[in-house]
PDB file of C-alpha atoms in Angstrom:
ATOM      1  CA  GLU A   1      27.102   3.448  -9.808  1.00  0.00           C
ATOM      2  CA  VAL A   2      24.750   4.000  -6.931  1.00  0.00           C
ATOM      3  CA  GLN A   3      26.009   2.866  -3.570  1.00  0.00           C
ATOM      4  CA  LEU A   4      24.143   2.433  -0.339  1.00  0.00           C
ATOM      5  CA  LEU A   5      26.319   1.777   2.782  1.00  0.00           C
ATOM      6  CA  ASP A   6      24.304   0.627   5.981  1.00  0.00           C
ATOM      7  CA  SER A   7      25.739   0.863   9.288  1.00  0.00           C
ATOM      8  CA  GLY A   8      24.795   1.067  13.166  1.00  0.00           C
ATOM      9  CA  GLY A   9      23.687  -2.346  13.875  1.00  0.00           C
ATOM     10  CA  GLY A  10      24.652  -4.250  17.040  1.00  0.00           C
ATOM     11  CA  LEU A  11      23.543  -6.003  20.072  1.00  0.00           C
ATOM     12  CA  VAL A  12      21.029  -4.224  22.191  1.00  0.00           C
ATOM     13  CA  GLN A  13      18.919  -5.402  25.053  1.00  0.00           C
ATOM     14  CA  PRO A  14      15.165  -5.534  24.842  1.00  0.00           C
ATOM     15  CA  GLY A  15      13.467  -2.349  25.463  1.00  0.00           C
ATOM     16  CA  GLY A  16      16.548  -0.573  24.251  1.00  0.00           C
ATOM     17  CA  SER A  17      17.292   1.895  21.201  1.00  0.00           C
ATOM     18  CA  LEU A  18      19.485   1.853  18.159  1.00  0.00           C
ATOM     19  CA  ARG A  19      19.898   4.271  15.188  1.00  0.00           C
ATOM     20  CA  LEU A  20      20.859   2.697  11.768  1.00  0.00           C
ATOM     21  CA  SER A  21      22.487   4.844   9.139  1.00  0.00           C
ATOM     22  CA  CYS A  22      22.592   4.572   5.360  1.00  0.00           C
ATOM     23  CA  GLU A  23      24.912   6.737   3.449  1.00  0.00           C
ATOM     24  CA  ALA A  24      24.493   7.114  -0.187  1.00  0.00           C
ATOM     25  CA  SER A  25      27.080   7.873  -2.869  1.00  0.00           C
ATOM     26  CA  GLU A  26      26.750   8.551  -6.537  1.00  0.00           C
ATOM     27  CA  PHE A  27      23.168   9.306  -5.621  1.00  0.00           C
ATOM     28  CA  THR A  28      21.441  12.105  -4.111  1.00  0.00           C
ATOM     29  CA  LEU A  29      19.349  10.470  -1.316  1.00  0.00           C
ATOM     30  CA  SER A  30      16.988  13.472  -0.801  1.00  0.00           C
ATOM     31  CA  THR A  31      15.766  13.445  -4.797  1.00  0.00           C
ATOM     32  CA  PHE A  32      14.287   9.616  -4.398  1.00  0.00           C
ATOM     33  CA  ALA A  33      11.988   7.820  -1.862  1.00  0.00           C
ATOM     34  CA  MET A  34      14.214   5.612   0.580  1.00  0.00           C
ATOM     35  CA  SER A  35      13.132   2.609   2.309  1.00  0.00           C
ATOM     36  CA  TRP A  36      14.229   0.154   5.202  1.00  0.00           C
ATOM     37  CA  VAL A  37      13.372  -3.553   4.648  1.00  0.00           C
ATOM     38  CA  ARG A  38      14.488  -6.016   7.279  1.00  0.00           C
ATOM     39  CA  GLN A  39      15.178  -9.867   7.147  1.00  0.00           C
ATOM     40  CA  ALA A  40      15.007 -11.940  10.329  1.00  0.00           C
ATOM     41  CA  PRO A  41      17.672 -14.740  10.562  1.00  0.00           C
ATOM     42  CA  GLY A  42      16.547 -17.414   8.133  1.00  0.00           C
ATOM     43  CA  LYS A  43      13.331 -15.808   7.375  1.00  0.00           C
ATOM     44  CA  GLY A  44      11.834 -13.730   4.349  1.00  0.00           C
ATOM     45  CA  LEU A  45      11.851  -9.959   3.681  1.00  0.00           C
ATOM     46  CA  GLU A  46       9.888  -7.426   5.612  1.00  0.00           C
ATOM     47  CA  TRP A  47       9.323  -3.861   4.543  1.00  0.00           C
ATOM     48  CA  VAL A  48       9.794  -1.576   7.581  1.00  0.00           C
ATOM     49  CA  SER A  49       9.501   1.968   6.455  1.00  0.00           C
ATOM     50  CA  SER A  50       9.748   4.626   3.793  1.00  0.00           C
ATOM     51  CA  ILE A  51      10.453   8.212   3.306  1.00  0.00           C
ATOM     52  CA  SER A  52       9.458  10.194   0.387  1.00  0.00           C
ATOM     53  CA  GLY A  53      12.201  12.036  -1.398  1.00  0.00           C
ATOM     54  CA  LEU A  54      10.554  15.551  -2.114  1.00  0.00           C
ATOM     55  CA  THR A  55       7.899  15.685   0.706  1.00  0.00           C
ATOM     56  CA  GLY A  56       9.697  13.928   3.356  1.00  0.00           C
ATOM     57  CA  LYS A  57       6.412  11.881   4.192  1.00  0.00           C
ATOM     58  CA  THR A  58       7.050   8.801   6.060  1.00  0.00           C
ATOM     59  CA  ALA A  59       5.154   5.390   6.035  1.00  0.00           C
ATOM     60  CA  TYR A  60       5.624   2.474   8.387  1.00  0.00           C
ATOM     61  CA  ALA A  61       4.908  -1.137   8.972  1.00  0.00           C
ATOM     62  CA  ASP A  62       2.267  -1.876  11.650  1.00  0.00           C
ATOM     63  CA  SER A  63       4.809  -3.802  13.462  1.00  0.00           C
ATOM     64  CA  VAL A  64       7.093  -0.939  13.902  1.00  0.00           C
ATOM     65  CA  LYS A  65       4.716   2.117  13.908  1.00  0.00           C
ATOM     66  CA  GLY A  66       5.204   4.228  17.008  1.00  0.00           C
ATOM     67  CA  ARG A  67       8.553   2.672  17.732  1.00  0.00           C
ATOM     68  CA  PHE A  68      10.649   3.484  14.653  1.00  0.00           C
ATOM     69  CA  THR A  69      11.353   6.662  12.981  1.00  0.00           C
ATOM     70  CA  VAL A  70      12.580   7.203   9.655  1.00  0.00           C
ATOM     71  CA  SER A  71      14.706  10.462   8.752  1.00  0.00           C
ATOM     72  CA  ARG A  72      17.270  11.877   6.383  1.00  0.00           C
ATOM     73  CA  ASP A  73      20.052  14.509   6.797  1.00  0.00           C
ATOM     74  CA  THR A  74      20.453  15.834   3.411  1.00  0.00           C
ATOM     75  CA  SER A  75      23.736  17.620   4.045  1.00  0.00           C
ATOM     76  CA  LYS A  76      25.366  14.192   4.828  1.00  0.00           C
ATOM     77  CA  ASN A  77      23.147  12.466   2.258  1.00  0.00           C
ATOM     78  CA  THR A  78      22.279   9.831   4.894  1.00  0.00           C
ATOM     79  CA  LEU A  79      19.287   7.957   5.841  1.00  0.00           C
ATOM     80  CA  TYR A  80      18.516   7.055   9.346  1.00  0.00           C
ATOM     81  CA  LEU A  81      16.262   4.678  11.218  1.00  0.00           C
ATOM     82  CA  GLN A  82      15.801   5.301  14.817  1.00  0.00           C
ATOM     83  CA  MET A  83      14.563   2.186  16.590  1.00  0.00           C
ATOM     84  CA  SER A  84      13.035   2.231  20.319  1.00  0.00           C
ATOM     85  CA  SER A  85      11.480  -0.162  22.448  1.00  0.00           C
ATOM     86  CA  LEU A  86      13.199  -2.798  20.761  1.00  0.00           C
ATOM     87  CA  ARG A  87      11.881  -6.557  20.993  1.00  0.00           C
ATOM     88  CA  SER A  88      13.441  -9.828  20.258  1.00  0.00           C
ATOM     89  CA  ASP A  89      11.452 -10.123  17.114  1.00  0.00           C
ATOM     90  CA  ASP A  90      13.106  -6.999  15.656  1.00  0.00           C
ATOM     91  CA  THR A  91      16.228  -9.119  15.263  1.00  0.00           C
ATOM     92  CA  ALA A  92      17.168  -9.078  11.708  1.00  0.00           C
ATOM     93  CA  VAL A  93      19.537  -7.699   9.122  1.00  0.00           C
ATOM     94  CA  TYR A  94      18.274  -4.163   8.175  1.00  0.00           C
ATOM     95  CA  TYR A  95      18.747  -3.029   4.500  1.00  0.00           C
ATOM     96  CA  CYS A  96      18.241   0.528   2.997  1.00  0.00           C
ATOM     97  CA  ALA A  97      16.849   0.375  -0.595  1.00  0.00           C
ATOM     98  CA  THR A  98      15.419   2.741  -3.008  1.00  0.00           C
ATOM     99  CA  VAL A  99      12.602   2.541  -5.451  1.00  0.00           C
ATOM    100  CA  LEU A 100      14.080   5.252  -7.567  1.00  0.00           C
ATOM    101  CA  ARG A 101      10.959   7.311  -7.469  1.00  0.00           C
ATOM    102  CA  LYS A 102      10.457  10.805  -6.028  1.00  0.00           C
ATOM    103  CA  ASP A 103       7.732   9.668  -3.744  1.00  0.00           C
ATOM    104  CA  TRP A 104       7.174   6.416  -1.987  1.00  0.00           C
ATOM    105  CA  GLU A 105       5.206   4.302  -3.988  1.00  0.00           C
ATOM    106  CA  PRO A 106       4.572   0.807  -2.488  1.00  0.00           C
ATOM    107  CA  TRP A 107       3.968  -0.654  -5.780  1.00  0.00           C
ATOM    108  CA  ALA A 108       7.477   0.270  -7.143  1.00  0.00           C
ATOM    109  CA  PRO A 109      10.363  -2.320  -7.258  1.00  0.00           C
ATOM    110  CA  PHE A 110      13.377  -1.777  -4.814  1.00  0.00           C
ATOM    111  CA  HIS A 111      16.127  -1.081  -7.556  1.00  0.00           C
ATOM    112  CA  TYR A 112      19.145  -0.572  -5.232  1.00  0.00           C
ATOM    113  CA  TRP A 113      19.902  -1.897  -1.854  1.00  0.00           C
ATOM    114  CA  GLY A 114      22.441  -1.476   0.787  1.00  0.00           C
ATOM    115  CA  GLN A 115      24.716  -4.345   2.111  1.00  0.00           C
ATOM    116  CA  GLY A 116      22.628  -4.653   5.409  1.00  0.00           C
ATOM    117  CA  THR A 117      23.423  -4.047   9.010  1.00  0.00           C
ATOM    118  CA  LEU A 118      22.534  -6.668  11.551  1.00  0.00           C
ATOM    119  CA  VAL A 119      20.486  -5.677  14.726  1.00  0.00           C
ATOM    120  CA  ALA A 120      20.586  -8.431  17.521  1.00  0.00           C
ATOM    121  CA  VAL A 121      17.849  -7.798  20.346  1.00  0.00           C
ATOM    122  CA  SER A 122      18.742  -9.875  23.303  1.00  0.00           C
ATOM    123  CA  SER A 123      19.376  -9.851  26.934  1.00  0.00           C
TER     124      SER A 123
ATOM    125  CA  GLN B   1       4.102 -15.975   8.208  1.00  0.00           C
ATOM    126  CA  SER B   2       4.586 -14.282   4.883  1.00  0.00           C
ATOM    127  CA  ALA B   3       1.623 -12.996   3.002  1.00  0.00           C
ATOM    128  CA  LEU B   4       2.705 -14.629  -0.211  1.00  0.00           C
ATOM    129  CA  THR B   5       3.283 -18.302  -0.395  1.00  0.00           C
ATOM    130  CA  GLN B   6       6.314 -19.590  -2.246  1.00  0.00           C
ATOM    131  CA  PRO B   7       7.700 -23.240  -2.446  1.00  0.00           C
ATOM    132  CA  ALA B   8      10.562 -23.635   0.221  1.00  0.00           C
ATOM    133  CA  SER B   9      12.813 -24.995  -2.491  1.00  0.00           C
ATOM    134  CA  VAL B  10      12.987 -26.072  -6.104  1.00  0.00           C
ATOM    135  CA  SER B  11      15.914 -27.835  -8.013  1.00  0.00           C
ATOM    136  CA  GLY B  12      16.962 -28.287 -11.428  1.00  0.00           C
ATOM    137  CA  SER B  13      19.991 -29.651 -13.663  1.00  0.00           C
ATOM    138  CA  PRO B  14      22.130 -27.240 -15.635  1.00  0.00           C
ATOM    139  CA  GLY B  15      20.492 -26.372 -18.984  1.00  0.00           C
ATOM    140  CA  GLN B  16      16.984 -27.071 -17.583  1.00  0.00           C
ATOM    141  CA  SER B  17      14.099 -24.796 -16.696  1.00  0.00           C
ATOM    142  CA  ILE B  18      12.410 -24.141 -13.426  1.00  0.00           C
ATOM    143  CA  THR B  19       9.545 -22.131 -12.316  1.00  0.00           C
ATOM    144  CA  ILE B  20       8.945 -20.707  -8.941  1.00  0.00           C
ATOM    145  CA  SER B  21       5.453 -19.813  -8.020  1.00  0.00           C
ATOM    146  CA  CYS B  22       4.206 -16.914  -5.830  1.00  0.00           C
ATOM    147  CA  THR B  23       0.619 -17.031  -4.678  1.00  0.00           C
ATOM    148  CA  GLY B  24      -1.322 -14.262  -3.033  1.00  0.00           C
ATOM    149  CA  THR B  25      -4.777 -12.955  -3.067  1.00  0.00           C
ATOM    150  CA  SER B  26      -7.230 -10.688  -5.054  1.00  0.00           C
ATOM    151  CA  VAL B  27      -5.986  -7.900  -2.641  1.00  0.00           C
ATOM    152  CA  ASP B  28      -2.301  -8.326  -3.800  1.00  0.00           C
ATOM    153  CA  VAL B  29      -0.951 -10.295  -6.723  1.00  0.00           C
ATOM    154  CA  GLY B  30      -4.220 -10.928  -8.268  1.00  0.00           C
ATOM    155  CA  GLY B  31      -5.302  -7.399  -8.069  1.00  0.00           C
ATOM    156  CA  TYR B  32      -2.438  -5.501  -9.496  1.00  0.00           C
ATOM    157  CA  ASN B  33       0.384  -6.099 -12.081  1.00  0.00           C
ATOM    158  CA  PHE B  34       2.951  -4.874  -9.323  1.00  0.00           C
ATOM    159  CA  VAL B  35       4.923  -8.069  -8.687  1.00  0.00           C
ATOM    160  CA  SER B  36       8.608  -7.971  -8.419  1.00  0.00           C
ATOM    161  CA  TRP B  37      11.176 -10.825  -8.071  1.00  0.00           C
ATOM    162  CA  TYR B  38      14.474 -10.656  -6.345  1.00  0.00           C
ATOM    163  CA  GLN B  39      17.616 -12.995  -6.266  1.00  0.00           C
ATOM    164  CA  GLN B  40      19.688 -13.088  -2.924  1.00  0.00           C
ATOM    165  CA  TYR B  41      22.983 -15.009  -2.345  1.00  0.00           C
ATOM    166  CA  PRO B  42      23.731 -15.960   1.232  1.00  0.00           C
ATOM    167  CA  GLY B  43      24.996 -13.136   3.227  1.00  0.00           C
ATOM    168  CA  LYS B  44      24.311 -10.719   0.268  1.00  0.00           C
ATOM    169  CA  ALA B  45      21.792  -7.951  -0.462  1.00  0.00           C
ATOM    170  CA  PRO B  46      18.706  -8.993  -2.738  1.00  0.00           C
ATOM    171  CA  LYS B  47      18.976  -8.058  -6.465  1.00  0.00           C
ATOM    172  CA  LEU B  48      16.038  -6.844  -8.255  1.00  0.00           C
ATOM    173  CA  LEU B  49      15.443  -9.307 -11.375  1.00  0.00           C
ATOM    174  CA  ILE B  50      12.084  -8.549 -12.619  1.00  0.00           C
ATOM    175  CA  TYR B  51       9.321  -5.780 -11.788  1.00  0.00           C
ATOM    176  CA  ASP B  52       5.886  -5.199 -12.958  1.00  0.00           C
ATOM    177  CA  ILE B  53       5.280  -9.021 -13.423  1.00  0.00           C
ATOM    178  CA  THR B  54       7.316  -9.167 -16.682  1.00  0.00           C
ATOM    179  CA  TYR B  55       9.699  -6.326 -17.055  1.00  0.00           C
ATOM    180  CA  LEU B  56      13.522  -7.194 -16.710  1.00  0.00           C
ATOM    181  CA  ALA B  57      15.746  -5.184 -14.467  1.00  0.00           C
ATOM    182  CA  SER B  58      18.709  -3.522 -16.107  1.00  0.00           C
ATOM    183  CA  GLY B  59      21.503  -5.769 -16.769  1.00  0.00           C
ATOM    184  CA  VAL B  60      19.623  -9.015 -15.758  1.00  0.00           C
ATOM    185  CA  SER B  61      19.973 -12.078 -18.254  1.00  0.00           C
ATOM    186  CA  SER B  62      17.004 -12.801 -20.568  1.00  0.00           C
ATOM    187  CA  ARG B  63      17.075 -16.234 -19.224  1.00  0.00           C
ATOM    188  CA  PHE B  64      14.779 -14.906 -16.597  1.00  0.00           C
ATOM    189  CA  SER B  65      11.188 -14.204 -17.094  1.00  0.00           C
ATOM    190  CA  GLY B  66       8.067 -13.491 -15.153  1.00  0.00           C
ATOM    191  CA  SER B  67       4.197 -14.198 -15.598  1.00  0.00           C
ATOM    192  CA  LYS B  68       0.897 -14.061 -13.823  1.00  0.00           C
ATOM    193  CA  SER B  69      -2.281 -15.991 -13.744  1.00  0.00           C
ATOM    194  CA  GLY B  70      -4.903 -14.915 -11.339  1.00  0.00           C
ATOM    195  CA  ASN B  71      -3.469 -14.785  -7.989  1.00  0.00           C
ATOM    196  CA  THR B  72      -0.415 -16.503  -8.928  1.00  0.00           C
ATOM    197  CA  ALA B  73       2.909 -14.946 -10.257  1.00  0.00           C
ATOM    198  CA  SER B  74       5.627 -17.187 -11.539  1.00  0.00           C
ATOM    199  CA  LEU B  75       9.383 -16.526 -12.069  1.00  0.00           C
ATOM    200  CA  THR B  76      11.045 -18.985 -14.888  1.00  0.00           C
ATOM    201  CA  ILE B  77      14.594 -19.400 -15.109  1.00  0.00           C
ATOM    202  CA  SER B  78      15.638 -21.076 -18.474  1.00  0.00           C
ATOM    203  CA  GLY B  79      18.998 -22.722 -19.269  1.00  0.00           C
ATOM    204  CA  LEU B  80      19.916 -23.266 -15.731  1.00  0.00           C
ATOM    205  CA  GLN B  81      23.290 -22.170 -14.712  1.00  0.00           C
ATOM    206  CA  ALA B  82      25.310 -23.122 -11.290  1.00  0.00           C
ATOM    207  CA  ASP B  83      25.365 -19.462 -10.332  1.00  0.00           C
ATOM    208  CA  ASP B  84      21.732 -19.189 -10.510  1.00  0.00           C
ATOM    209  CA  GLU B  85      21.676 -21.136  -7.096  1.00  0.00           C
ATOM    210  CA  ALA B  86      20.521 -18.599  -4.614  1.00  0.00           C
ATOM    211  CA  ASP B  87      17.313 -17.631  -2.707  1.00  0.00           C
ATOM    212  CA  TYR B  88      14.410 -15.955  -4.719  1.00  0.00           C
ATOM    213  CA  TYR B  89      11.608 -13.772  -3.366  1.00  0.00           C
ATOM    214  CA  CYS B  90       8.621 -12.286  -4.792  1.00  0.00           C
ATOM    215  CA  SER B  91       6.903  -9.056  -3.829  1.00  0.00           C
ATOM    216  CA  SER B  92       3.721  -7.466  -4.501  1.00  0.00           C
ATOM    217  CA  TYR B  93       1.772  -4.316  -3.724  1.00  0.00           C
ATOM    218  CA  VAL B  94      -1.083  -4.679  -1.321  1.00  0.00           C
ATOM    219  CA  GLY B  95      -3.802  -2.166  -2.117  1.00  0.00           C
ATOM    220  CA  ILE B  96      -5.887  -2.414   1.037  1.00  0.00           C
ATOM    221  CA  THR B  97      -3.112  -1.292   3.173  1.00  0.00           C
ATOM    222  CA  SER B  98      -1.141   0.604   0.318  1.00  0.00           C
ATOM    223  CA  SER B  99       2.121  -1.348   1.448  1.00  0.00           C
ATOM    224  CA  VAL B 100       4.512  -4.070  -0.036  1.00  0.00           C
ATOM    225  CA  THR B 101       4.590  -7.518   1.155  1.00  0.00           C
ATOM    226  CA  PHE B 102       7.162 -10.285   0.200  1.00  0.00           C
ATOM    227  CA  GLY B 103       6.990 -13.944  -0.004  1.00  0.00           C
ATOM    228  CA  GLY B 104       8.681 -16.322   2.304  1.00  0.00           C
ATOM    229  CA  GLY B 105      11.322 -17.031  -0.266  1.00  0.00           C
ATOM    230  CA  THR B 106      12.423 -20.116  -2.316  1.00  0.00           C
ATOM    231  CA  THR B 107      15.771 -21.727  -2.389  1.00  0.00           C
ATOM    232  CA  LEU B 108      17.035 -22.837  -5.879  1.00  0.00           C
ATOM    233  CA  THR B 109      19.455 -25.877  -5.990  1.00  0.00           C
ATOM    234  CA  VAL B 110      21.360 -26.530  -9.223  1.00  0.00           C
ATOM    235  CA  LEU B 111      21.750 -30.279  -9.224  1.00  0.00           C
TER     236      LEU B 111
END
């Protein structure tokens, strides 16, 4: 069964940086589009970023564009989210997820999710 | 503020049916048949229930069903059970930005 393991969260000061990881098992990460979705405490879900499986083409929500970078290491079967210039409103649980499509298709459902990793931005 | 509007809470008794609405606009819910529903227990990751308005995800009980009318999509749960108590989120494709947006979530309480 597909398993996605999120890690890398923690407490960071405003303006700081953090890199999240999502390790995939029973699943070749580079074959499918992968995404990050976040959830602020007590709030709803928000799509953050995606990367297509074959082309590596990326997409970002306006709220993180220019500050976050999504990437992957196919040798480690791991997805990353490099976050910089962090703000208090970036505080959230970050989930990696896949739409099980080769390319990022924003109309496709998120079939599998990681367990999430908490990022807290505070001084 | 979420782009899709859901009621904050709904409740029902075991065995009853409930419906959760998800209201958007013509650029998202109303314009496309790309609405999904997710179930989330506290502290857990969301789980896909329904996609493309009406299609059940693998392994999901047929007690869950979806529909759409105009700019509003709906999730119906029939034969309510105690373990249906959770948060439910809708999502929709947004054509003008080629992105995905979610509703604010609905907490279901089984009385």
